[in-house]
Short mmCIF file of C-alpha atoms in Angstrom, two decimals:
data_model
loop_
_atom_site.label_atom_id
_atom_site.label_comp_id
_atom_site.label_asym_id
_atom_site.label_seq_id
_atom_site.Cartn_x
_atom_site.Cartn_y
_atom_site.Cartn_z
CA MET A 1 -205.37 75.28 50.71
CA ALA A 2 -208.54 76.72 48.76
CA LEU A 3 -209.47 73.89 45.94
CA GLU A 4 -212.53 73.47 43.60
CA PRO A 5 -215.75 72.35 44.31
CA GLU A 6 -216.43 68.89 43.28
CA SER A 7 -213.16 67.69 43.80
CA SER A 8 -211.72 64.43 45.35
CA PHE A 9 -207.60 63.76 46.19
CA CYS A 10 -205.84 61.74 48.89
CA VAL A 11 -204.21 63.05 51.68
CA GLY A 12 -202.50 61.27 54.49
CA MET A 13 -199.78 60.86 57.06
CA ALA A 14 -197.09 58.05 57.91
CA ASP A 15 -199.25 54.28 57.22
CA TRP A 16 -202.52 56.37 57.09
CA SER A 17 -204.01 58.20 54.17
CA ILE A 18 -207.83 58.60 53.05
CA LYS A 19 -209.62 60.15 49.93
CA LEU A 20 -211.58 63.20 50.45
CA VAL A 21 -214.76 63.77 47.91
CA PHE A 22 -216.44 67.27 48.24
CA ASP A 23 -219.42 68.28 46.62
CA THR A 24 -218.88 71.53 47.87
CA PRO A 25 -216.53 74.32 47.99
CA VAL A 26 -213.55 72.96 50.13
CA PRO A 27 -212.51 74.83 53.07
CA PRO A 28 -208.98 75.19 53.95
CA LEU A 29 -207.19 72.17 55.31
CA PRO A 30 -204.49 71.74 57.73
CA SER A 31 -201.24 71.38 56.02
CA ILE A 32 -200.44 68.29 58.26
CA TYR A 33 -202.60 66.04 55.98
CA LEU A 34 -201.00 67.17 52.91
CA ALA A 35 -197.52 66.44 54.35
CA ASP A 36 -196.81 62.87 53.17
CA ARG A 37 -199.69 63.00 50.35
CA ASN A 38 -199.60 60.11 48.37
CA SER A 39 -202.16 58.21 46.78
CA GLU A 40 -200.44 54.60 46.51
CA LEU A 41 -201.25 54.83 50.34
CA ASN A 42 -204.68 54.54 50.07
CA THR A 43 -204.99 50.67 50.91
CA ARG A 44 -207.35 51.00 52.91
CA SER A 45 -210.13 52.06 50.24
CA SER A 46 -211.54 55.00 52.85
CA GLU A 47 -213.46 57.87 51.74
CA LEU A 48 -214.78 61.16 53.46
CA ARG A 49 -217.56 62.93 51.27
CA VAL A 50 -218.35 66.13 52.17
CA SER A 51 -221.69 67.08 50.50
CA LEU A 52 -224.75 69.60 50.68
CA LEU A 53 -227.98 69.37 51.74
CA GLY A 54 -229.60 72.23 51.05
CA ASP A 55 -227.33 74.43 53.20
CA VAL A 56 -226.32 72.15 55.23
CA PRO A 57 -223.14 70.39 54.86
CA LYS A 58 -223.32 66.66 55.38
CA ILE A 59 -219.98 64.52 56.02
CA SER A 60 -220.06 61.07 55.59
CA TRP A 61 -217.66 58.34 55.88
CA ILE A 62 -217.38 54.90 53.36
CA HIS A 63 -215.22 52.55 53.98
CA ASP A 64 -214.87 49.12 51.46
CA ASN A 65 -217.97 51.15 49.57
CA GLU A 66 -220.16 50.93 52.88
CA GLN A 67 -221.22 53.95 54.56
CA GLN A 68 -219.78 53.81 58.00
CA ASP A 69 -221.57 54.96 61.37
CA LEU A 70 -219.39 58.23 62.94
CA SER A 71 -221.79 57.89 65.88
CA GLU A 72 -218.62 57.05 67.74
CA LEU A 73 -216.69 59.93 66.92
CA LEU A 74 -219.80 62.14 69.06
CA ASP A 75 -218.76 60.03 71.87
CA CYS A 76 -214.97 61.25 71.60
CA LEU A 77 -215.92 64.87 71.70
CA GLY A 78 -216.34 66.96 74.57
CA GLY A 79 -219.91 68.59 74.32
CA ARG A 80 -223.58 67.56 74.93
CA ARG A 81 -225.98 65.56 73.30
CA PHE A 82 -229.49 65.87 73.66
CA ASN A 83 -232.65 65.23 71.17
CA ALA A 84 -234.35 68.39 71.12
CA VAL A 85 -233.47 71.56 70.47
CA GLY A 86 -236.29 74.48 71.32
CA ASN A 87 -238.98 73.53 69.24
CA ALA A 88 -237.19 71.52 67.24
CA SER A 89 -237.62 67.29 67.15
CA TYR A 90 -234.82 64.97 66.65
CA ALA A 91 -236.25 62.31 67.98
CA ASP A 92 -234.67 59.55 65.56
CA SER A 93 -231.31 61.20 65.58
CA CYS A 94 -228.83 62.81 67.90
CA VAL A 95 -227.45 66.23 68.53
CA PHE A 96 -224.50 67.33 69.68
CA SER A 97 -223.54 71.21 70.78
CA ASP A 98 -219.83 72.35 70.76
CA VAL A 99 -218.81 74.05 74.00
CA VAL A 100 -216.01 75.43 72.06
CA PHE A 101 -217.95 77.90 69.97
CA GLY A 102 -221.01 78.20 72.86
CA ASP A 103 -223.67 75.31 73.32
CA ALA A 104 -226.01 75.95 70.30
CA PRO A 105 -226.35 72.90 68.52
CA ALA A 106 -223.64 72.15 66.24
CA LEU A 107 -223.79 68.48 64.74
CA GLU A 108 -226.04 66.33 64.08
CA LEU A 109 -226.48 62.42 63.80
CA ARG A 110 -228.57 61.25 61.07
CA ASN A 111 -228.08 57.58 59.78
CA GLY A 112 -224.55 57.64 60.80
CA ASP A 113 -223.38 60.79 58.96
CA LEU A 114 -222.79 63.73 60.42
CA HIS A 115 -225.07 67.13 59.60
CA VAL A 116 -223.28 70.54 60.23
CA LEU A 117 -225.73 72.82 61.87
CA ASN A 118 -223.31 75.76 62.17
CA PRO A 119 -221.92 75.59 58.51
CA GLU A 120 -219.49 78.47 59.30
CA HIS A 121 -217.44 76.24 61.68
CA ARG A 122 -217.81 73.19 58.67
CA HIS A 123 -213.89 73.15 58.13
CA VAL A 124 -213.05 72.27 62.47
CA TYR A 125 -215.41 69.51 62.09
CA ILE A 126 -214.33 68.16 58.90
CA ASP A 127 -210.67 68.59 60.56
CA THR A 128 -211.92 66.98 63.65
CA VAL A 129 -213.47 63.89 61.52
CA MET A 130 -210.23 63.55 59.93
CA THR A 131 -208.14 63.72 62.74
CA TRP A 132 -210.54 61.13 64.53
CA LEU A 133 -210.42 59.03 61.31
CA MET A 134 -206.09 59.09 61.19
CA LEU A 135 -205.85 58.25 65.01
CA ARG A 136 -208.60 55.67 64.90
CA GLU A 137 -206.64 53.89 61.51
CA SER A 138 -203.30 54.83 61.46
CA SER A 139 -200.29 54.09 63.75
CA LEU A 140 -200.06 57.76 64.93
CA VAL A 141 -200.88 59.50 67.95
CA SER A 142 -201.13 63.44 68.57
CA VAL A 143 -199.78 65.57 71.27
CA HIS A 144 -200.81 68.85 72.32
CA ALA A 145 -197.59 70.77 71.86
CA ALA A 146 -195.57 73.58 70.53
CA VAL A 147 -192.75 71.88 67.72
CA CYS A 148 -189.20 73.73 67.04
CA ALA A 149 -185.94 72.89 66.00
CA VAL A 150 -182.60 73.49 66.58
CA GLY A 151 -180.25 71.54 64.15
CA GLU A 152 -181.36 68.09 63.48
CA ILE A 153 -183.05 68.08 66.92
CA GLY A 154 -186.95 68.45 67.13
CA LEU A 155 -188.08 70.22 70.36
CA VAL A 156 -191.09 69.50 71.63
CA LEU A 157 -192.64 71.62 73.76
CA LEU A 158 -195.32 69.91 75.68
CA GLY A 159 -198.31 71.70 78.20
CA PRO A 160 -201.68 72.48 78.89
CA SER A 161 -203.32 75.67 77.44
CA ARG A 162 -201.69 78.87 78.53
CA ALA A 163 -198.31 76.64 79.66
CA GLY A 164 -196.65 79.27 77.83
CA LYS A 165 -195.72 76.98 74.55
CA SER A 166 -196.77 79.66 71.44
CA THR A 167 -194.92 82.72 73.56
CA LEU A 168 -191.83 80.48 73.86
CA ALA A 169 -191.99 79.08 69.96
CA CYS A 170 -191.74 82.45 69.40
CA ALA A 171 -188.94 83.60 70.87
CA LEU A 172 -187.02 80.02 69.75
CA ALA A 173 -187.71 81.70 66.25
CA ALA A 174 -186.69 84.86 67.28
CA GLN A 175 -183.23 83.40 68.53
CA GLY A 176 -182.39 81.42 65.15
CA ALA A 177 -184.40 78.04 66.02
CA ASP A 178 -186.83 76.49 62.92
CA TYR A 179 -190.33 77.52 63.84
CA TYR A 180 -193.22 74.81 62.85
CA GLY A 181 -196.26 74.90 64.97
CA ASP A 182 -197.83 75.53 68.36
CA GLU A 183 -200.64 73.46 68.18
CA SER A 184 -200.22 69.73 67.53
CA ALA A 185 -197.79 67.02 66.63
CA TYR A 186 -197.92 63.71 65.86
CA PHE A 187 -195.93 60.58 66.23
CA ASP A 188 -195.56 57.45 64.55
CA LYS A 189 -195.92 54.63 67.48
CA ARG A 190 -193.80 52.39 65.24
CA ASP A 191 -190.55 54.00 65.03
CA GLY A 192 -191.06 57.41 67.24
CA ARG A 193 -190.97 59.69 63.98
CA LEU A 194 -192.15 63.34 64.40
CA TYR A 195 -194.80 64.69 62.50
CA VAL A 196 -196.12 68.70 63.03
CA HIS A 197 -199.35 70.49 62.26
CA VAL A 198 -197.72 73.09 60.56
CA ARG A 199 -199.44 76.88 61.56
CA SER A 200 -198.36 80.34 62.44
CA PRO A 201 -198.13 80.22 65.93
CA ALA A 202 -201.48 81.87 68.12
CA LEU A 203 -200.67 84.37 71.26
CA ARG A 204 -202.66 85.19 73.59
CA PRO A 205 -202.57 88.87 74.71
CA GLY A 206 -199.74 88.02 78.12
CA GLY A 207 -197.58 85.91 76.18
CA ARG A 208 -197.35 88.46 73.46
CA LYS A 209 -196.74 91.32 76.00
CA LEU A 210 -193.47 89.26 77.03
CA LEU A 211 -191.82 88.94 74.03
CA ALA A 212 -189.00 91.21 73.59
CA THR A 213 -189.88 91.94 69.73
CA PRO A 214 -193.73 90.96 68.94
CA PRO A 215 -194.40 89.62 66.24
CA ALA A 216 -196.38 91.19 63.46
CA GLY A 217 -200.16 89.95 63.38
CA ASP A 218 -203.79 90.22 63.34
CA TRP A 219 -206.30 89.78 66.31
CA TYR A 220 -209.38 87.45 66.29
CA GLU A 221 -211.63 85.52 68.73
CA ALA A 222 -210.55 81.80 68.64
CA LYS A 223 -213.09 81.06 71.20
CA PRO A 224 -215.79 83.36 72.88
CA GLY A 225 -213.97 85.56 75.48
CA ASP A 226 -210.21 84.26 74.18
CA PRO A 227 -208.16 86.62 72.00
CA LYS A 228 -205.33 85.54 70.31
CA PHE A 229 -203.06 87.07 67.79
CA ALA A 230 -202.16 85.54 64.84
CA ALA A 231 -198.48 86.09 64.54
CA SER A 232 -196.52 86.10 61.54
CA VAL A 233 -193.65 83.61 62.00
CA PRO A 234 -192.27 82.47 59.16
CA VAL A 235 -192.03 78.71 59.51
CA SER A 236 -189.19 77.17 58.18
CA GLU A 237 -188.54 75.86 55.03
CA ARG A 238 -186.45 73.14 56.46
CA PRO A 239 -188.67 69.92 56.99
CA CYS A 240 -188.95 69.69 60.52
CA PRO A 241 -186.25 67.18 61.49
CA SER A 242 -188.06 63.72 62.41
CA ASP A 243 -185.70 61.00 63.44
CA GLN A 244 -184.59 62.90 66.90
CA SER A 245 -186.68 64.69 69.26
CA ILE A 246 -186.51 65.82 72.92
CA LEU A 247 -189.64 66.06 75.15
CA PHE A 248 -189.61 69.19 77.25
CA PHE A 249 -192.35 69.35 79.78
CA LEU A 250 -193.15 73.37 80.90
CA ASP A 251 -193.92 73.25 84.05
CA GLY A 252 -194.88 76.83 85.55
CA PHE A 253 -193.68 80.06 85.27
CA GLY A 254 -190.10 81.19 87.25
CA GLU A 255 -186.69 81.53 86.78
CA ALA A 256 -185.50 79.47 84.02
CA ALA A 257 -184.57 76.17 84.44
CA LEU A 258 -184.09 72.47 83.26
CA THR A 259 -184.28 69.79 85.36
CA PRO A 260 -184.72 66.17 85.48
CA ILE A 261 -188.36 64.76 85.62
CA PRO A 262 -188.98 61.46 86.24
CA GLY A 263 -190.33 58.84 83.78
CA GLY A 264 -193.57 57.96 85.95
CA GLU A 265 -194.15 61.54 86.07
CA ALA A 266 -193.36 62.38 82.12
CA THR A 267 -195.42 59.37 81.19
CA VAL A 268 -198.74 60.60 83.12
CA ARG A 269 -198.05 64.48 81.88
CA LEU A 270 -197.73 62.99 78.23
CA ALA A 271 -200.35 60.67 78.54
CA ARG A 272 -202.79 63.80 79.78
CA VAL A 273 -202.33 65.57 76.52
CA LEU A 274 -202.26 62.19 74.00
CA GLY A 275 -204.48 61.97 71.27
CA HIS A 276 -205.06 58.51 70.66
CA GLY A 277 -207.30 56.16 68.79
CA ASN A 278 -208.03 53.90 71.23
CA PRO A 279 -209.71 55.20 74.69
CA THR A 280 -208.15 52.93 77.19
CA VAL A 281 -206.49 54.67 79.76
CA SER A 282 -204.24 51.58 79.86
CA VAL A 283 -203.07 52.00 76.46
CA GLN A 284 -202.85 55.27 76.10
CA LEU A 285 -200.27 55.18 79.09
CA ASP A 286 -198.18 52.46 77.59
CA THR A 287 -197.77 54.21 74.58
CA ALA A 288 -197.15 57.45 76.64
CA ALA A 289 -194.56 55.37 78.61
CA ASP A 290 -192.73 53.85 75.41
CA LEU A 291 -192.50 57.65 73.78
CA VAL A 292 -190.84 58.82 77.36
CA SER A 293 -188.95 55.67 77.25
CA ARG A 294 -187.30 56.49 73.58
CA PHE A 295 -186.90 59.96 74.00
CA PRO A 296 -185.06 62.11 76.57
CA CYS A 297 -187.57 64.30 78.47
CA HIS A 298 -187.06 67.17 80.55
CA ARG A 299 -188.52 69.37 82.82
CA LEU A 300 -189.14 73.42 81.56
CA THR A 301 -189.26 76.03 84.16
CA VAL A 302 -190.60 79.02 81.70
CA GLY A 303 -188.88 81.86 82.78
CA PRO A 304 -188.92 85.32 80.50
CA PRO A 305 -189.48 83.57 76.88
CA ASP A 306 -186.41 85.30 75.36
CA ALA A 307 -183.86 84.19 78.14
CA THR A 308 -185.60 80.57 78.09
CA ALA A 309 -185.42 80.58 74.23
CA LYS A 310 -181.44 81.56 74.73
CA MET A 311 -181.21 78.74 77.27
CA LEU A 312 -182.73 75.75 75.47
CA ILE A 313 -180.77 76.78 72.40
CA ALA A 314 -177.60 76.62 74.08
CA PHE A 315 -178.57 73.27 75.83
CA VAL A 316 -179.72 71.58 72.61
CA SER A 317 -176.68 72.59 70.72
CA ALA A 318 -174.57 71.16 73.27
CA VAL A 319 -176.24 67.75 73.33
CA THR A 320 -177.22 64.90 71.19
CA VAL A 321 -180.38 63.27 71.96
CA ALA A 322 -178.40 59.76 71.96
CA ALA A 323 -176.10 61.25 74.86
CA ASP A 324 -179.06 63.20 76.31
CA ARG A 325 -181.43 60.06 76.20
CA GLN A 326 -178.50 58.36 78.84
CA THR A 327 -178.39 61.30 81.19
CA CYS A 328 -181.92 62.71 81.20
CA GLY A 329 -184.55 61.25 83.41
CA ALA A 330 -184.82 60.66 87.19
CA PRO A 331 -180.95 60.94 88.67
CA CYS A 332 -179.41 57.51 89.14
CA SER A 333 -177.86 58.42 91.93
CA TYR A 334 -178.40 56.73 95.34
CA ASP A 335 -178.79 59.27 97.93
CA GLY A 336 -179.80 57.06 100.79
CA SER A 337 -183.39 58.01 100.44
CA PRO A 338 -184.60 56.37 97.54
CA ARG A 339 -187.58 57.10 96.16
CA ARG A 340 -189.85 53.90 95.77
CA THR A 341 -193.34 53.27 94.28
CA GLU A 342 -195.54 55.98 93.67
CA THR A 343 -199.22 55.03 92.66
CA ASP A 344 -200.69 57.15 90.26
CA PRO A 345 -203.91 58.10 91.68
CA SER A 346 -205.11 59.70 87.88
CA SER A 347 -205.01 55.81 86.74
CA ASN A 348 -207.79 55.03 88.88
CA ARG A 349 -210.20 55.21 86.71
CA MET B 28 -224.65 51.53 110.58
CA PRO B 29 -222.78 51.83 107.56
CA LEU B 30 -220.51 53.97 109.26
CA ARG B 31 -219.66 51.04 111.47
CA THR B 32 -219.32 48.77 109.06
CA ALA B 33 -217.21 50.99 106.97
CA PHE B 34 -214.72 51.37 110.17
CA ILE B 35 -214.83 47.74 110.74
CA ALA B 36 -213.96 46.64 107.01
CA SER B 37 -211.29 49.63 107.32
CA CYS B 38 -209.93 48.18 110.25
CA TYR B 39 -209.81 44.65 108.88
CA TYR B 40 -208.09 45.78 105.23
CA LEU B 41 -205.16 47.79 107.93
CA GLU B 42 -204.93 44.48 109.94
CA ARG B 43 -203.83 43.08 106.06
CA ILE B 44 -201.76 45.04 105.49
CA LEU B 45 -199.74 45.42 108.38
CA TRP B 46 -199.63 41.51 108.58
CA ALA B 47 -198.18 41.16 104.98
CA MET B 48 -195.63 43.86 106.20
CA LEU B 49 -194.64 41.83 109.03
CA ASP B 50 -195.04 38.84 107.15
CA VAL B 51 -192.23 39.98 104.69
CA LEU B 52 -190.14 41.04 107.05
CA GLU B 53 -190.22 38.30 109.13
CA GLY B 54 -189.53 36.25 105.92
CA ILE B 55 -186.39 38.36 105.23
CA SER B 56 -185.31 37.73 109.25
CA SER B 57 -185.97 34.15 109.06
CA THR B 58 -184.77 33.06 105.52
CA GLY B 59 -182.88 36.15 104.59
CA LEU B 60 -184.64 36.00 100.80
CA LEU B 61 -186.49 38.58 99.27
CA PRO B 62 -190.00 37.69 98.76
CA ARG B 63 -191.90 36.56 95.46
CA ARG B 64 -193.38 39.63 93.49
CA ARG B 65 -196.22 39.11 91.93
CA GLU B 66 -196.27 38.53 88.44
CA LEU B 67 -197.82 42.06 87.19
CA PRO B 68 -197.47 43.35 83.91
CA GLY B 69 -194.52 46.20 83.53
CA ARG B 70 -193.21 48.50 81.02
CA PRO B 71 -190.47 50.67 81.14
CA ALA B 72 -191.36 54.25 81.05
CA GLY B 73 -187.43 56.29 81.11
CA ARG B 74 -185.54 55.08 83.86
CA GLU B 75 -188.61 53.92 85.79
CA LEU B 76 -190.92 50.99 85.58
CA LEU B 77 -194.49 51.23 84.94
CA VAL B 78 -196.31 48.36 86.69
CA ARG B 79 -199.93 47.67 86.47
CA GLU B 80 -202.79 45.66 88.59
CA PRO B 81 -204.73 44.12 85.56
CA GLU B 82 -207.82 43.90 88.24
CA ASP B 83 -208.55 47.60 89.04
CA GLY B 84 -206.30 49.56 86.20
CA ARG B 85 -204.15 50.98 89.30
CA VAL B 86 -200.64 52.02 88.08
CA HIS B 87 -197.49 51.88 89.67
CA PHE B 88 -194.00 53.60 88.85
CA LEU B 89 -190.98 52.49 90.26
CA ASN B 90 -188.43 54.38 90.33
CA ALA B 91 -184.60 52.86 89.28
CA THR B 92 -183.71 51.96 92.73
CA ALA B 93 -186.87 50.21 93.49
CA THR B 94 -186.99 48.87 90.37
CA LEU B 95 -183.45 47.02 91.20
CA ILE B 96 -185.04 45.82 94.40
CA TRP B 97 -188.15 44.55 92.60
CA ASN B 98 -185.82 42.44 90.03
CA CYS B 99 -184.46 41.10 92.98
CA CYS B 100 -187.83 39.89 94.29
CA ASP B 101 -187.91 36.04 93.07
CA GLY B 102 -187.88 34.39 95.86
CA GLU B 103 -184.38 33.09 95.57
CA THR B 104 -182.31 36.38 96.29
CA THR B 105 -180.69 37.17 99.27
CA VAL B 106 -181.02 40.59 100.55
CA THR B 107 -177.24 40.65 100.53
CA VAL B 108 -176.99 39.69 97.19
CA CYS B 109 -179.54 42.71 96.23
CA ALA B 110 -177.99 45.32 98.50
CA GLU B 111 -174.67 44.34 96.47
CA ARG B 112 -176.31 44.58 93.24
CA LEU B 113 -177.85 47.91 94.28
CA ARG B 114 -173.95 49.11 95.92
CA ALA B 115 -172.90 48.47 92.65
CA ALA B 116 -175.52 50.20 90.06
CA PHE B 117 -175.66 53.32 91.88
CA SER B 118 -172.09 53.32 93.37
CA ILE B 119 -173.01 53.43 97.00
CA PRO B 120 -170.45 54.12 99.94
CA VAL B 121 -170.07 51.38 102.02
CA GLU B 122 -171.04 53.53 104.96
CA VAL B 123 -174.65 53.66 103.37
CA ASP B 124 -177.20 51.49 105.34
CA VAL B 125 -178.88 49.96 102.07
CA ASP B 126 -180.47 47.20 104.22
CA THR B 127 -182.43 49.05 106.02
CA ASP B 128 -183.34 50.78 102.77
CA ILE B 129 -184.39 47.39 101.23
CA ARG B 130 -186.83 46.34 103.97
CA GLU B 131 -188.60 49.83 103.87
CA THR B 132 -188.69 49.30 99.94
CA LEU B 133 -190.21 46.05 100.63
CA SER B 134 -192.71 46.99 103.31
CA ASP B 135 -193.77 49.74 100.45
CA PHE B 136 -194.45 47.10 98.34
CA ALA B 137 -196.26 44.76 100.24
CA LEU B 138 -198.26 47.51 101.90
CA LYS B 139 -199.32 48.32 97.87
CA GLY B 140 -200.07 44.86 97.30
CA LEU B 141 -197.00 44.36 95.43
CA ILE B 142 -195.72 41.13 97.22
CA GLU B 143 -197.18 37.57 96.87
CA THR B 144 -198.91 36.68 99.87
CA ASP B 145 -199.34 33.29 101.91
CA GLU B 146 -203.09 33.67 101.52
CA ALA B 147 -201.84 32.68 97.49
CA ASN B 148 -199.60 29.74 98.66
CA ASN B 149 -196.96 31.04 97.03
CA GLY B 150 -195.29 33.76 99.66
CA VAL B 151 -192.35 32.68 100.90
CA GLY B 152 -192.58 35.92 103.62
CA ALA B 153 -193.51 34.13 106.52
#
């Protein structure tokens, strides 16, 4: 969505909204923020202002007419912080390097504002700031997931990078499922409603090769050394079902199979891909446990994409979420050797 | 010297765990009652239960069977009643020795420090 310079508008999702003020040409924004656009939602008087200081875009956050400090955001990012780059000294500021785009200086924190030192990536940082603000101020959490739908049921495919989410989502679309996105999904903690960051799938070479009918598209370099294929898979015109979802935890490659996943394991795995406004591990685990309790969860061994997609569609077509919620998860049969307490080693942080 | 200190500390820790487990099992033998569980915050995680140690942030996940036994650990429920609840909840055949499984689960609880001990003057295990 391209907008004219010096424009302002409200974006939002669920119970969150913010006013965006651009004094510069506006880069395309992810459609997710426009899903529930409604200026009446903007009750928090938050404003994100993007202006130009010379050639350098500056991002400021204003709340209740007072400028806010964005330094907390830098603590949440995965790069390095330092106070000098080459001959340039940043004694009164803090420079952040983004490991995704190499180790070059990316952001400078100055008086609470963020100055984007690599303007060609400014849309990424605007998106990052908006996501951070949304998770911080709203009842939403994000998960790294691909989302498709079969009928009125949303299929949330969860897993780390290279787990096969995008490829499987493409295969699902080819088999007739509704496709929505392959990067991020958002859950409202209050009622479990699902929102999707709608975008075309980005396939890696290995994944594209596995598809029986590879979609058209173009190659690009997502990160240095990580080529991806922007596949032109049409996003469904039907709104993504938000009330009924099933979580599939992608669990390696082999013969396509769905098996139960214990609630504890599902909780830990979900917590690992969760974006949360609260950095406390215990809070994130609680949120993950709530989502696991709310939705049916399954372990999915990924086979050939098309066969796996057919299996998933047949499975989802045959169940209703309410019934599946009763049957999935750890089996409740007693085999004489019950699994007892398992301490989660990753929680000891 | 630090290695020796660590070794002695480990022995002391293991001894305490061993005694706690023996306390639990002896308590069951003498009273027939399950020990009292520690008051720890729990949260459903699907069919399992997430139990958190507030002091150090450790998390335990109890499966459905362990959760039922955990809920029986109130210091008032007998092994017999717990076994009946298990058999009813999981349709367990009569030939299956549930009592042994309950004791092993309680030992596991004790090993992980989930059971109240005598040191807290609340235990019923000894």
